[in-house]
Coordinates of C-alpha atoms and ligand atoms in Angstrom, one line a residue:
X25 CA -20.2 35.4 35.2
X26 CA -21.5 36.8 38.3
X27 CA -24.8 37.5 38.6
X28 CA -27.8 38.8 41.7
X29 CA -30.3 36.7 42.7
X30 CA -32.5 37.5 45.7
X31 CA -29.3 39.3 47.5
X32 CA -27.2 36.3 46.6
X33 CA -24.3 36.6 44.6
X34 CA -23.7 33.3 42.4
X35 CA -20.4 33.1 40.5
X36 CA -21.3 30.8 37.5
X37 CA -18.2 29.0 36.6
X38 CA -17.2 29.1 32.8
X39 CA -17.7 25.8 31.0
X40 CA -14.3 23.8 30.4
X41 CA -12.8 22.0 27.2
X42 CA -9.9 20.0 27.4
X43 CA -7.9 19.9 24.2
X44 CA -6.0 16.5 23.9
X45 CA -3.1 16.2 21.0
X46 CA 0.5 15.1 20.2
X47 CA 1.5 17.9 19.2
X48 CA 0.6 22.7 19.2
X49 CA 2.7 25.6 17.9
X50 CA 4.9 27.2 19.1
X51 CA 6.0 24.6 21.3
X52 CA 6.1 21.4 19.4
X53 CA 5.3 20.5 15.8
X54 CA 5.6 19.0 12.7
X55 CA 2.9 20.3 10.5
X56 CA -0.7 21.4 10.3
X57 CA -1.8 19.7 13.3
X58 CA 0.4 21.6 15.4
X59 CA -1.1 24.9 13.6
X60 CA -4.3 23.6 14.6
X61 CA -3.8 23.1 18.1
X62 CA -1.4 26.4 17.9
X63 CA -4.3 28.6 17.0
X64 CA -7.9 27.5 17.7
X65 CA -7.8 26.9 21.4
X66 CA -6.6 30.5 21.6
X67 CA -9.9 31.6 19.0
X68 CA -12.4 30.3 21.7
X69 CA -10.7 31.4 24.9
X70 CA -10.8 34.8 22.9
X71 CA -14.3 34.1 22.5
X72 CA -14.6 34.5 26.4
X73 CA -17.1 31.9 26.9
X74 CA -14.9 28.5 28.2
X75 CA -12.0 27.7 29.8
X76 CA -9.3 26.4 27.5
X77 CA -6.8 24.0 28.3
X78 CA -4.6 22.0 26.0
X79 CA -2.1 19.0 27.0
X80 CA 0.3 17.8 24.9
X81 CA 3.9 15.9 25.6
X82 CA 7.0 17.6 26.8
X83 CA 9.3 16.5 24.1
X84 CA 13.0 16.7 23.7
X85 CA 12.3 18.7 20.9
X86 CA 10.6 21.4 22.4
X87 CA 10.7 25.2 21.6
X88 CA 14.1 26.4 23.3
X89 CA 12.1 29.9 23.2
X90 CA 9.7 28.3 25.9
X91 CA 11.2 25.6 27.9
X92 CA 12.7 27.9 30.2
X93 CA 9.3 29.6 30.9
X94 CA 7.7 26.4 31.9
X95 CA 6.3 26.4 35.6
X96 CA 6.7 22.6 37.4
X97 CA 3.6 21.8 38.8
X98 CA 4.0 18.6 39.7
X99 CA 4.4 14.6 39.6
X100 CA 1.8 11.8 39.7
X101 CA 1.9 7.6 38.2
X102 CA 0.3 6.2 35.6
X103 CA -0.7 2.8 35.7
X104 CA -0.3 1.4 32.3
X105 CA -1.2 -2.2 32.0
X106 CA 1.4 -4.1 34.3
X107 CA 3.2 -0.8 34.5
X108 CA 3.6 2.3 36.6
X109 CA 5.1 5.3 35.0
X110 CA 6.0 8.7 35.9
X111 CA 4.4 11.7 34.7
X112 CA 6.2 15.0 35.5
X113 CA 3.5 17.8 34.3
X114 CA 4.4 21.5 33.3
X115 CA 1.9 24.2 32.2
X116 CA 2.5 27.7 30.9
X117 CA -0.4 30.2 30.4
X118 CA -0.7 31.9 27.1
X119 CA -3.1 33.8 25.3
X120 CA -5.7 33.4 28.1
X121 CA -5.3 29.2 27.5
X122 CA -3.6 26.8 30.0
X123 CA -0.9 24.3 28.9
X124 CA -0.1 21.2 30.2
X125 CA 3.3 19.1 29.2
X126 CA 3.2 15.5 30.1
X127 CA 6.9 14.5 31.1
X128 CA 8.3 11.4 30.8
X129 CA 11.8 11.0 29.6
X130 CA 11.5 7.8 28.7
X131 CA 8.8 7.9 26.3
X132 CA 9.5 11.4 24.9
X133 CA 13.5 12.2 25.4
X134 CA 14.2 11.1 21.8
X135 CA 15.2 13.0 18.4
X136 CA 11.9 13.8 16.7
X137 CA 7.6 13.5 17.8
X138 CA 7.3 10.2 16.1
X139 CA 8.4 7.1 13.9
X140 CA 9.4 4.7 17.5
X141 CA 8.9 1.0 17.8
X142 CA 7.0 1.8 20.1
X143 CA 4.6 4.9 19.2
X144 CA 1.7 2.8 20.4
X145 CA 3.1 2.6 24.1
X146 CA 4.1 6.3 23.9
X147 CA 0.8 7.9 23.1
X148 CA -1.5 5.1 25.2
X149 CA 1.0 6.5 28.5
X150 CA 0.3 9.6 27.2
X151 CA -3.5 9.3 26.6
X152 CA -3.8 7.8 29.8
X153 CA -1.5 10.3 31.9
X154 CA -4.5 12.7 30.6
X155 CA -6.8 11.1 32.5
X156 CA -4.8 10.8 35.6
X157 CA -4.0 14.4 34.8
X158 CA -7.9 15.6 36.2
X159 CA -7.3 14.1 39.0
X160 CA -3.9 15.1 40.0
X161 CA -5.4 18.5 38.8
X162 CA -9.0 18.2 40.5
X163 CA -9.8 19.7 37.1
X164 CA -12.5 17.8 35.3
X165 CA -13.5 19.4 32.2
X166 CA -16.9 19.6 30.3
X167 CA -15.6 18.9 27.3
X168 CA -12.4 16.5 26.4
X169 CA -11.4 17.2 23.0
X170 CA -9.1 14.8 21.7
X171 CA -7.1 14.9 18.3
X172 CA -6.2 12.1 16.0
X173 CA -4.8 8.2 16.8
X174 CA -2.0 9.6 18.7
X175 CA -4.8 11.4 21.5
X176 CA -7.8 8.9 20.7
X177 CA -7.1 6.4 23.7
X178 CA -7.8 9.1 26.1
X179 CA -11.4 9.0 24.8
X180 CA -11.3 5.0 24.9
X181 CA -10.1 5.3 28.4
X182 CA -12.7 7.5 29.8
X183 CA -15.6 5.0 28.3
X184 CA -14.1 2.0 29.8
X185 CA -11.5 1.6 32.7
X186 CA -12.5 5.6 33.8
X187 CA -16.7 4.4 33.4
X188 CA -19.1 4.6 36.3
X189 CA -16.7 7.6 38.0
X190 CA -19.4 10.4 37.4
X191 CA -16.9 13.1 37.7
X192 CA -15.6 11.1 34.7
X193 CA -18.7 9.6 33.6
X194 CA -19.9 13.8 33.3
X195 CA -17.2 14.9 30.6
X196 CA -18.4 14.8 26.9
X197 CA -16.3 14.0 24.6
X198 CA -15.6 15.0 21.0
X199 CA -12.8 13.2 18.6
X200 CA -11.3 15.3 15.4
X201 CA -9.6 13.6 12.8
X202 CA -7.2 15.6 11.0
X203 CA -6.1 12.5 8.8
X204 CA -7.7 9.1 8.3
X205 CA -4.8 8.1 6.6
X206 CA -3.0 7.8 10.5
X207 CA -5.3 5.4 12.6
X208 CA -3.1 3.6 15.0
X209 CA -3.3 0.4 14.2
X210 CA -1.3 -2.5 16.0
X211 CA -1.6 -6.2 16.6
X212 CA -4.2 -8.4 19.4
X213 CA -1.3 -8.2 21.7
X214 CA -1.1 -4.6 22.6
X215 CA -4.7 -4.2 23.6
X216 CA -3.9 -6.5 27.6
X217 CA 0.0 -5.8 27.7
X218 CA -0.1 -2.6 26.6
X219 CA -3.6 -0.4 26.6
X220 CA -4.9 -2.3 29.8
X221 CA -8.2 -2.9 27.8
X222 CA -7.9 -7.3 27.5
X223 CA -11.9 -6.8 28.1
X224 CA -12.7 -4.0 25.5
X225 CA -11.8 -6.0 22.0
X226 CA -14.7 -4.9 20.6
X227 CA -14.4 -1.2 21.2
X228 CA -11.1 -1.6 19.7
X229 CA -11.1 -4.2 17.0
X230 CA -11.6 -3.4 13.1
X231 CA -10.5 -5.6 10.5
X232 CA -8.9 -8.1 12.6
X233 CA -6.3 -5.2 14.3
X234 CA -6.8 -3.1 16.9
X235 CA -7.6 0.1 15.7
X236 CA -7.4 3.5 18.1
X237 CA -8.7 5.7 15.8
X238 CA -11.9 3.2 15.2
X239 CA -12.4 2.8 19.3
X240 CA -12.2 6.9 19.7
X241 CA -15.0 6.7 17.1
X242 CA -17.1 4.5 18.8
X243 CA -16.7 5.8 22.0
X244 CA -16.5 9.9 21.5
X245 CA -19.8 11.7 21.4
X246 CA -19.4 13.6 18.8
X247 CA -16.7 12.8 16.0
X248 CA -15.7 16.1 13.6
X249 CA -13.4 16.3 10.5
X250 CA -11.3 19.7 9.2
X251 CA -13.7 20.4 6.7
X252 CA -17.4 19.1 5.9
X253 CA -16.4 18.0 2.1
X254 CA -13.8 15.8 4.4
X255 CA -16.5 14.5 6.3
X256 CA -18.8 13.5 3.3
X257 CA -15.5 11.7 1.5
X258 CA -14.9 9.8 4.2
X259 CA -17.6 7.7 3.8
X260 CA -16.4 6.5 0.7
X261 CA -13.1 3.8 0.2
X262 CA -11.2 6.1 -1.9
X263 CA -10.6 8.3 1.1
X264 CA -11.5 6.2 3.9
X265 CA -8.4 4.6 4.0
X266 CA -10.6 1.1 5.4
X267 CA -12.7 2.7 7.9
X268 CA -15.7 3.4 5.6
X269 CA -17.6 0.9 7.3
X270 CA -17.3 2.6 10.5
X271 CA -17.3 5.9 9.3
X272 CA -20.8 5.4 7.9
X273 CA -21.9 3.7 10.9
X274 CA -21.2 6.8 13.2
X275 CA -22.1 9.3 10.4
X276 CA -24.8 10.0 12.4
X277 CA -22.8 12.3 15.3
X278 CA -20.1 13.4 12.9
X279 CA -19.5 16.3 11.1
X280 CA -17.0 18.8 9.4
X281 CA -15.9 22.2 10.7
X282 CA -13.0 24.0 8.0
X283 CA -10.4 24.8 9.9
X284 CA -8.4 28.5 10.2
X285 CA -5.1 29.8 10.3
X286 CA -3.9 32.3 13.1
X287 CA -4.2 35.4 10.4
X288 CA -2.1 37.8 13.1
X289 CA 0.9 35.1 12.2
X290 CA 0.2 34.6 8.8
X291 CA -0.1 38.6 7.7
X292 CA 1.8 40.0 4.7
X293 CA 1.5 43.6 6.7
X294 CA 3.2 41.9 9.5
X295 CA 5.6 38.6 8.7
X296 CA 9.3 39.8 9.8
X297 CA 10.3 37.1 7.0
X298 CA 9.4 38.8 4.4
X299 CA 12.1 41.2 2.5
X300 CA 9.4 43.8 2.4
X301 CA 6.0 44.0 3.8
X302 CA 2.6 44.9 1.9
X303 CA -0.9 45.1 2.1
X304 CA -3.8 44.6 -0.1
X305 CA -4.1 48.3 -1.0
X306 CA -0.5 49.0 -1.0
X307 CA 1.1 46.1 -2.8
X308 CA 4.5 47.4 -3.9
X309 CA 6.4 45.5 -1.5
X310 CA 5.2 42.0 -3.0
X311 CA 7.1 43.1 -6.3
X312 CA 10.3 43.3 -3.8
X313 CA 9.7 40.1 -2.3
X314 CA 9.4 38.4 -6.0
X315 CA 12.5 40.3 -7.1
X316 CA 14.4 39.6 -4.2
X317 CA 13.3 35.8 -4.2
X318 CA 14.4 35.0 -7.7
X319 CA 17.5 36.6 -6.7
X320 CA 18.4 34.7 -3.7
X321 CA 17.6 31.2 -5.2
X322 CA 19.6 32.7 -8.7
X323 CA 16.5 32.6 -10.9
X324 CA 16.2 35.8 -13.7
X325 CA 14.9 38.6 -11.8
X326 CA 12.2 39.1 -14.1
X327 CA 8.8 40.5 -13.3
X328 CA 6.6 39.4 -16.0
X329 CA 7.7 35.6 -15.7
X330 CA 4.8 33.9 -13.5
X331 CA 6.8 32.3 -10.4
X332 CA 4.6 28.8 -9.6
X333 CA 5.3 27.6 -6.0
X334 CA 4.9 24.2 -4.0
X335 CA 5.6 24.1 -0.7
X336 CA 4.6 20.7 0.5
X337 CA 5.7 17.6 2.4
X338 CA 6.7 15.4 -0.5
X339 CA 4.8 12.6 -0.3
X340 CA 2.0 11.0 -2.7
X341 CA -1.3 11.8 -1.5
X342 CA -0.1 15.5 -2.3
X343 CA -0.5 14.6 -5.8
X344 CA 2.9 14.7 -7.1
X345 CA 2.7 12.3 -9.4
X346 CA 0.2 15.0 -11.7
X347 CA 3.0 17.2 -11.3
X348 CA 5.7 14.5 -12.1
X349 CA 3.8 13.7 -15.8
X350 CA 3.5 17.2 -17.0
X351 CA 6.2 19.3 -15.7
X352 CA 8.3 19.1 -19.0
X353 CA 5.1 20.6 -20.7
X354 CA 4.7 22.9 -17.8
X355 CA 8.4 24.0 -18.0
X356 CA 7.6 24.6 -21.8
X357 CA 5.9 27.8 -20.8
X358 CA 7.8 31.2 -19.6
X359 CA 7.6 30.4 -16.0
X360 CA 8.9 29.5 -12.9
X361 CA 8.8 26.8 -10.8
X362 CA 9.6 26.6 -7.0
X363 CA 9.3 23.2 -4.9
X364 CA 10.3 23.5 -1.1
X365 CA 9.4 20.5 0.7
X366 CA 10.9 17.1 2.1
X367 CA 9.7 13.8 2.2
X368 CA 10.0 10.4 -0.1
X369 CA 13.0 10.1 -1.8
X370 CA 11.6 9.6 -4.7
X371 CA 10.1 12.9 -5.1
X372 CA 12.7 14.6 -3.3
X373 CA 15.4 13.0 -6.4
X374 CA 12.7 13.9 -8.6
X375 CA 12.4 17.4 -8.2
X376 CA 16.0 17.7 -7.8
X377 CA 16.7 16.1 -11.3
X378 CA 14.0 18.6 -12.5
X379 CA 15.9 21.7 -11.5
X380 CA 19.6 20.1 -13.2
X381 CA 17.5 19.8 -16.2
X382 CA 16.3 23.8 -16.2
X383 CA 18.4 25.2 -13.9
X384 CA 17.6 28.7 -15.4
X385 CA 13.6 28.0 -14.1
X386 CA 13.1 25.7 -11.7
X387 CA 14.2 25.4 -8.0
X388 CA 14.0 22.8 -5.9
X389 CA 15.3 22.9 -2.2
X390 CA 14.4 20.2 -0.1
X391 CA 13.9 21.6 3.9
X392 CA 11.1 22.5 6.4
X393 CA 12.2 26.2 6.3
X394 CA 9.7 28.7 8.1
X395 CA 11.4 31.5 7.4
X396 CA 11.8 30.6 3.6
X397 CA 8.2 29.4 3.3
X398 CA 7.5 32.8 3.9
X399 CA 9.6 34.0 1.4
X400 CA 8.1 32.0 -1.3
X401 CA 4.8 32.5 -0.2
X402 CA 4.8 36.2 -0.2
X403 CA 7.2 36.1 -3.7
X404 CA 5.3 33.6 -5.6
X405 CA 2.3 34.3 -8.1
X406 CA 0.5 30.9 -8.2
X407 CA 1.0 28.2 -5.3
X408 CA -0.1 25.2 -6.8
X409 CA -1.7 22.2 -4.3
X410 CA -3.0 19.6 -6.6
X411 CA -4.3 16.8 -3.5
X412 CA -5.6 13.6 -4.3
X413 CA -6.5 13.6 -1.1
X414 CA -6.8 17.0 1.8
X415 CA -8.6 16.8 5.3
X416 CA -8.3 20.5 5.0
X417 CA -5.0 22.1 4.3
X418 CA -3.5 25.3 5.2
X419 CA -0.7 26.2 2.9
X420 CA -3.7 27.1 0.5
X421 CA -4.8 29.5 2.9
X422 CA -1.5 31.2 3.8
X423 CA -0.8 31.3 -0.4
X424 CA -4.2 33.5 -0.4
X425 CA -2.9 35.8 2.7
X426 CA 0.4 36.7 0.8
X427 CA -1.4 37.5 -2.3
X428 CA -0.4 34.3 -3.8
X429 CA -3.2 32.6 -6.0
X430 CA -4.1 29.1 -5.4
X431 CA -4.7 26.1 -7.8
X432 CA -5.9 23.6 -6.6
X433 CA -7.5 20.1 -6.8
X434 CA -11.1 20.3 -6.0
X435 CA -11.1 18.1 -2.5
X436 CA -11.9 18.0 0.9
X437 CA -10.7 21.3 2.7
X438 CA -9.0 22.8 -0.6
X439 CA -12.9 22.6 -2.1
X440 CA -13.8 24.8 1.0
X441 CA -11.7 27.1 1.3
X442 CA -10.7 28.2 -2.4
X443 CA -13.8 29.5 -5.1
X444 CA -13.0 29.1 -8.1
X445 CA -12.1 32.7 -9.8
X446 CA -15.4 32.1 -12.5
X447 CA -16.3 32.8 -16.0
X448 CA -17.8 36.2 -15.3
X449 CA -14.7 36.8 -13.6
X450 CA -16.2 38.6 -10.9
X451 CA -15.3 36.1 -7.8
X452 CA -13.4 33.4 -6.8
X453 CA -9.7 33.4 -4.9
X454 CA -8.1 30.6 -7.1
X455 CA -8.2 27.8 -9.6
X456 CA -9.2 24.4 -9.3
X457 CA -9.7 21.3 -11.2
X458 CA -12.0 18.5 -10.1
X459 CA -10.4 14.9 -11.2
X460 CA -6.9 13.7 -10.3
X461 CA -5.7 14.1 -14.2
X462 CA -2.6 15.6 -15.2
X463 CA -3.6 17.0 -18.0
X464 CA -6.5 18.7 -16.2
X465 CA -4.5 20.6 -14.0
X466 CA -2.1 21.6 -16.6
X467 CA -5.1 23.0 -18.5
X468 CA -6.2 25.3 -15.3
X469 CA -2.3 26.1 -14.6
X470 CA -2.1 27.2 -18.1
X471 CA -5.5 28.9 -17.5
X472 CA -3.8 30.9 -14.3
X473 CA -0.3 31.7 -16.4
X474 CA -2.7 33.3 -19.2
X475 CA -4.8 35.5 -16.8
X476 CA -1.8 36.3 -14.6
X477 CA -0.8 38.5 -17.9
X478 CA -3.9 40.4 -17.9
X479 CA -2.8 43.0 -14.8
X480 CA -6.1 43.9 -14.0
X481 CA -7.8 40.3 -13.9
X482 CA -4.8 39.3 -11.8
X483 CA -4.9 41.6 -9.6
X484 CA -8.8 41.3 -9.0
X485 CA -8.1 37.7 -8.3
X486 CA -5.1 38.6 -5.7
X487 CA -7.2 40.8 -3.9
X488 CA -10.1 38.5 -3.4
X489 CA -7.5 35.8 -2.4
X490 CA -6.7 38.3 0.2
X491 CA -10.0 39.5 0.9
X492 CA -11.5 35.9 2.0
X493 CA -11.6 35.6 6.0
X494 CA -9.3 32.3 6.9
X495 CA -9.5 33.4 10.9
X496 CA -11.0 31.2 13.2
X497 CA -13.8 33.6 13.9
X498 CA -16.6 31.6 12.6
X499 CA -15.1 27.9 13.0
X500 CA -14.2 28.9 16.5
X501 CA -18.0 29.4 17.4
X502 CA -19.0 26.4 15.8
X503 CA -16.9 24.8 17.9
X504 CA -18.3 25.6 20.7
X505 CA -21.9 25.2 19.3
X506 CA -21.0 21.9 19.4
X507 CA -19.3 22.0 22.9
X508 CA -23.0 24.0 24.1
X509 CA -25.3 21.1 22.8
X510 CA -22.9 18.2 24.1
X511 CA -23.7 19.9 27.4
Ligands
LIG2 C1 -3.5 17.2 8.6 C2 -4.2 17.2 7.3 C3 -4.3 18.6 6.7 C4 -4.9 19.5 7.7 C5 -4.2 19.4 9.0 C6 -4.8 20.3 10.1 O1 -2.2 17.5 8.5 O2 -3.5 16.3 6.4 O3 -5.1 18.6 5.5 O4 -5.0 20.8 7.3 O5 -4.2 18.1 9.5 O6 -6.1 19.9 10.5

């Protein structure tokens, strides 16, 4: 911002945020986080009032599409404890935001983001190779913005080994969890031998471990969830997965902010996926993408049969085991059912003995698949997302852009995101049931399979789904409210 004072010309230098994670679309991901971190540093650097960086680690699994493009910038060490490690660091500039790859082939040249020995080690280099990052750089942001265990320590570190430095000492810092459920925890012995923090037990201890997810909430300025019913429930044990204590402690500077999706990449009008595209006033084409769904995973082609989808990662806390103990009942009814997901094998067999048993309704293929999530977005009727527990949840969101109504269980992000569709029948975008009870959500699925036969109330309720704004437009700003009254 330039701007004339007394025949002076002062250029005011936009404020900075650094965003901190393990992983951001399209370069590296494994699920929502990488959405996330795909989409929302991009919202505010559209907003035009900070400059947005994002670091993450170069994997071995990184975009093919991109790896080329990457410009070297440079090497630096990292002291680590006892250790002194390389950092390589790439950027790439896209969508007005900076990237930064940490490189380090021992810590990152491996099949897949996560599940090592020695995860702990691999994200505390990383963490700290942030840190040294700014000053390899001579870039010191305003804000750091660190996401879940895996970025925490970089938080920790600036409070305690980086303390006193004011060009450290002047960034604020702000910690989102995305899931409690994933804190970090390890034994005494990492916190000297590995972390370099012997002095800082306190910062770090909770319930006799060391905890990084616990020390990034003590240390971070302000601490935010993916949506403020996640926030509240995180005070309580159910959710809290142990940290309720320190949760309530730090209540004080946290709060929720719902999360987006990139609506340009998740657009019915728009999705090169889909067999044919549609809009919310010209809807013909979702009938193709139903007809031509049921053909390619050889259910009837049949248009008045309500297709229920699930695309999920298979694992409990997306409350499988509601759908597990009623799906015979379920499967009763004239419908279809349509589970695309990996994850626990006992789900995964579970689903797939479900479609032996009624192979003429049911389908089960067990993948990450982008290109068919799309497809059974766009040629599904209901997507059904029945969480016992959901920081915030995007598939929800993406069901509602493809004309695809939601039901849902009443929690966290899926409370905030989906209305719904009330007595009146005037509003709502979905269905949703409030206690984790079979039977419940087979009485609001069976609700949603006996409206979907009244045309016109369907198609009321698919075109508020479409209607609601899941862009980061408003969540972007709040953001940076927050980033404005840290500084
Ligand atoms: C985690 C949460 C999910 C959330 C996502 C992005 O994966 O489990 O609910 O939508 O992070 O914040």
């Amino acid at each position: 911002m330039k701007k004339s004072l007394e025949n002076q010309v002062i250029i005011e230098k936009q404020p900075s945020v650094l965003f901190v994670a393990s992983e951001a679309n399209p370069f590296a991901g494994t699920g929502g986080l990488a959405d996330v971190i795909g989409s929302l540093p991009k919202a505010i650097a559209k907003n035009d009032n900070y400059d947005v960086r994002v670091v993450i680690p170069l994997y071995k699994d990184f975009s093919a599409l991109y790896r080329d493009k990457l410009k070297f910038v440079g090497n630096y060490n990292v002291p680590l404890s006892w250790r002194n490690q390389y950092a390589g660091v790439f950027s790439y500039k896209k969508d007005n935001v900076t990237y930064y790859f940490i490189d380090n082939e021992y810590y990152f040249k491996r099949d897949g983001l996560y599940g090592f020995y020695d995860d702990g080690e691999r994200f505390a280099f990383f963490s700290k190779a942030v840190i040294h990052l700014m000053d390899y750089l001579d870039f010191y942001p305003n804000v750091l913005h660190a996401h879940d265990w895996q970025s925490a320590l970089s938080v920790v570190y600036l409070r305690t080994l980086f303390k006193g430095v004011e060009k450290f000492d002047n960034i604020k810092t702000m910690f989102t969890i995305h899931n409690i459920e994933y804190q970090g925890k390890y034994g005494r012995d990492v916190l000297g031998d590995l972390f370099g923090l012997d002095n800082y037990y306190d910062i770090l201890e909770f319930d006799e471990c060391i905890n990084v997810m616990k020390g990034a909430i003590v240390c971070a300025d302000k601490v935010s969830t993916v949506s403020p019913s996640y926030a509240e429930e995180i005070k309580y044990d159910f959710f809290s997965h142990g940290l309720s204590p320190i949760t309530n402690m730090f209540a004080f500077k946290t709060l929720g902010i719902l999360n987006g999706i990139d609506v340009n990449l998740y657009n019915s009008s728009k999705d090169k996926y889909l067999f044919e595209n549609f809009t919310m006033t010209k809807m013909d084409g979702k009938k193709t993408c139903k007809k031509e769904l049921q053909k390619m995973l050889c259910l009837p082609e049949r248009e008045d049969v309500p297709v229920i989808a699930m695309i999920s990662r298979l694992v409990s806390h997306k409350g499988l085991d509601l759908v597990k103990a009623i799906v015979d009942e379920l499967l009763c009814e004239d419908v279809q059912l349509i589970i695309l997901g990996k994850g626990e094998a006992q789900y995964e067999d579970f689903f797939k003995r479900v479609q032996e048993e009624y192979s003429g309704k049911c389908r089960t293929v067990i993948a990450y698949n982008k290109d068919l999530s799309s497809k059974i977005y766009s040629g599904s009727d209901i997507f059904l997302m029945p969480s016992k527990q959901e920081p915030c949840g995007l598939s929800q969101m993406i069901a509602c852009r493809y004309g695809t109504v939601p039901v849902v269980r009443s929690v966290g992000g899926l409370k905030d995101s989906i209305t719904p569709y009330n007595l009146d029948r005037k509003q709502g975008n979905g269905f949703s049931f409030n206690n984790y009870n079979a039977h419940e959500m087979l009485y609001v699925l069976k609700d949603a399979i006996f409206t979907y036969h009244n045309t016109d109330e369907w198609s009321k309720i698919v075109k508020c789904a479409m209607k609601t704004d899941f862009s980061w437009k408003k969540s972007s700003l709040q953001y940076e409210q927050i980033y404005n009254e840290l500084l």
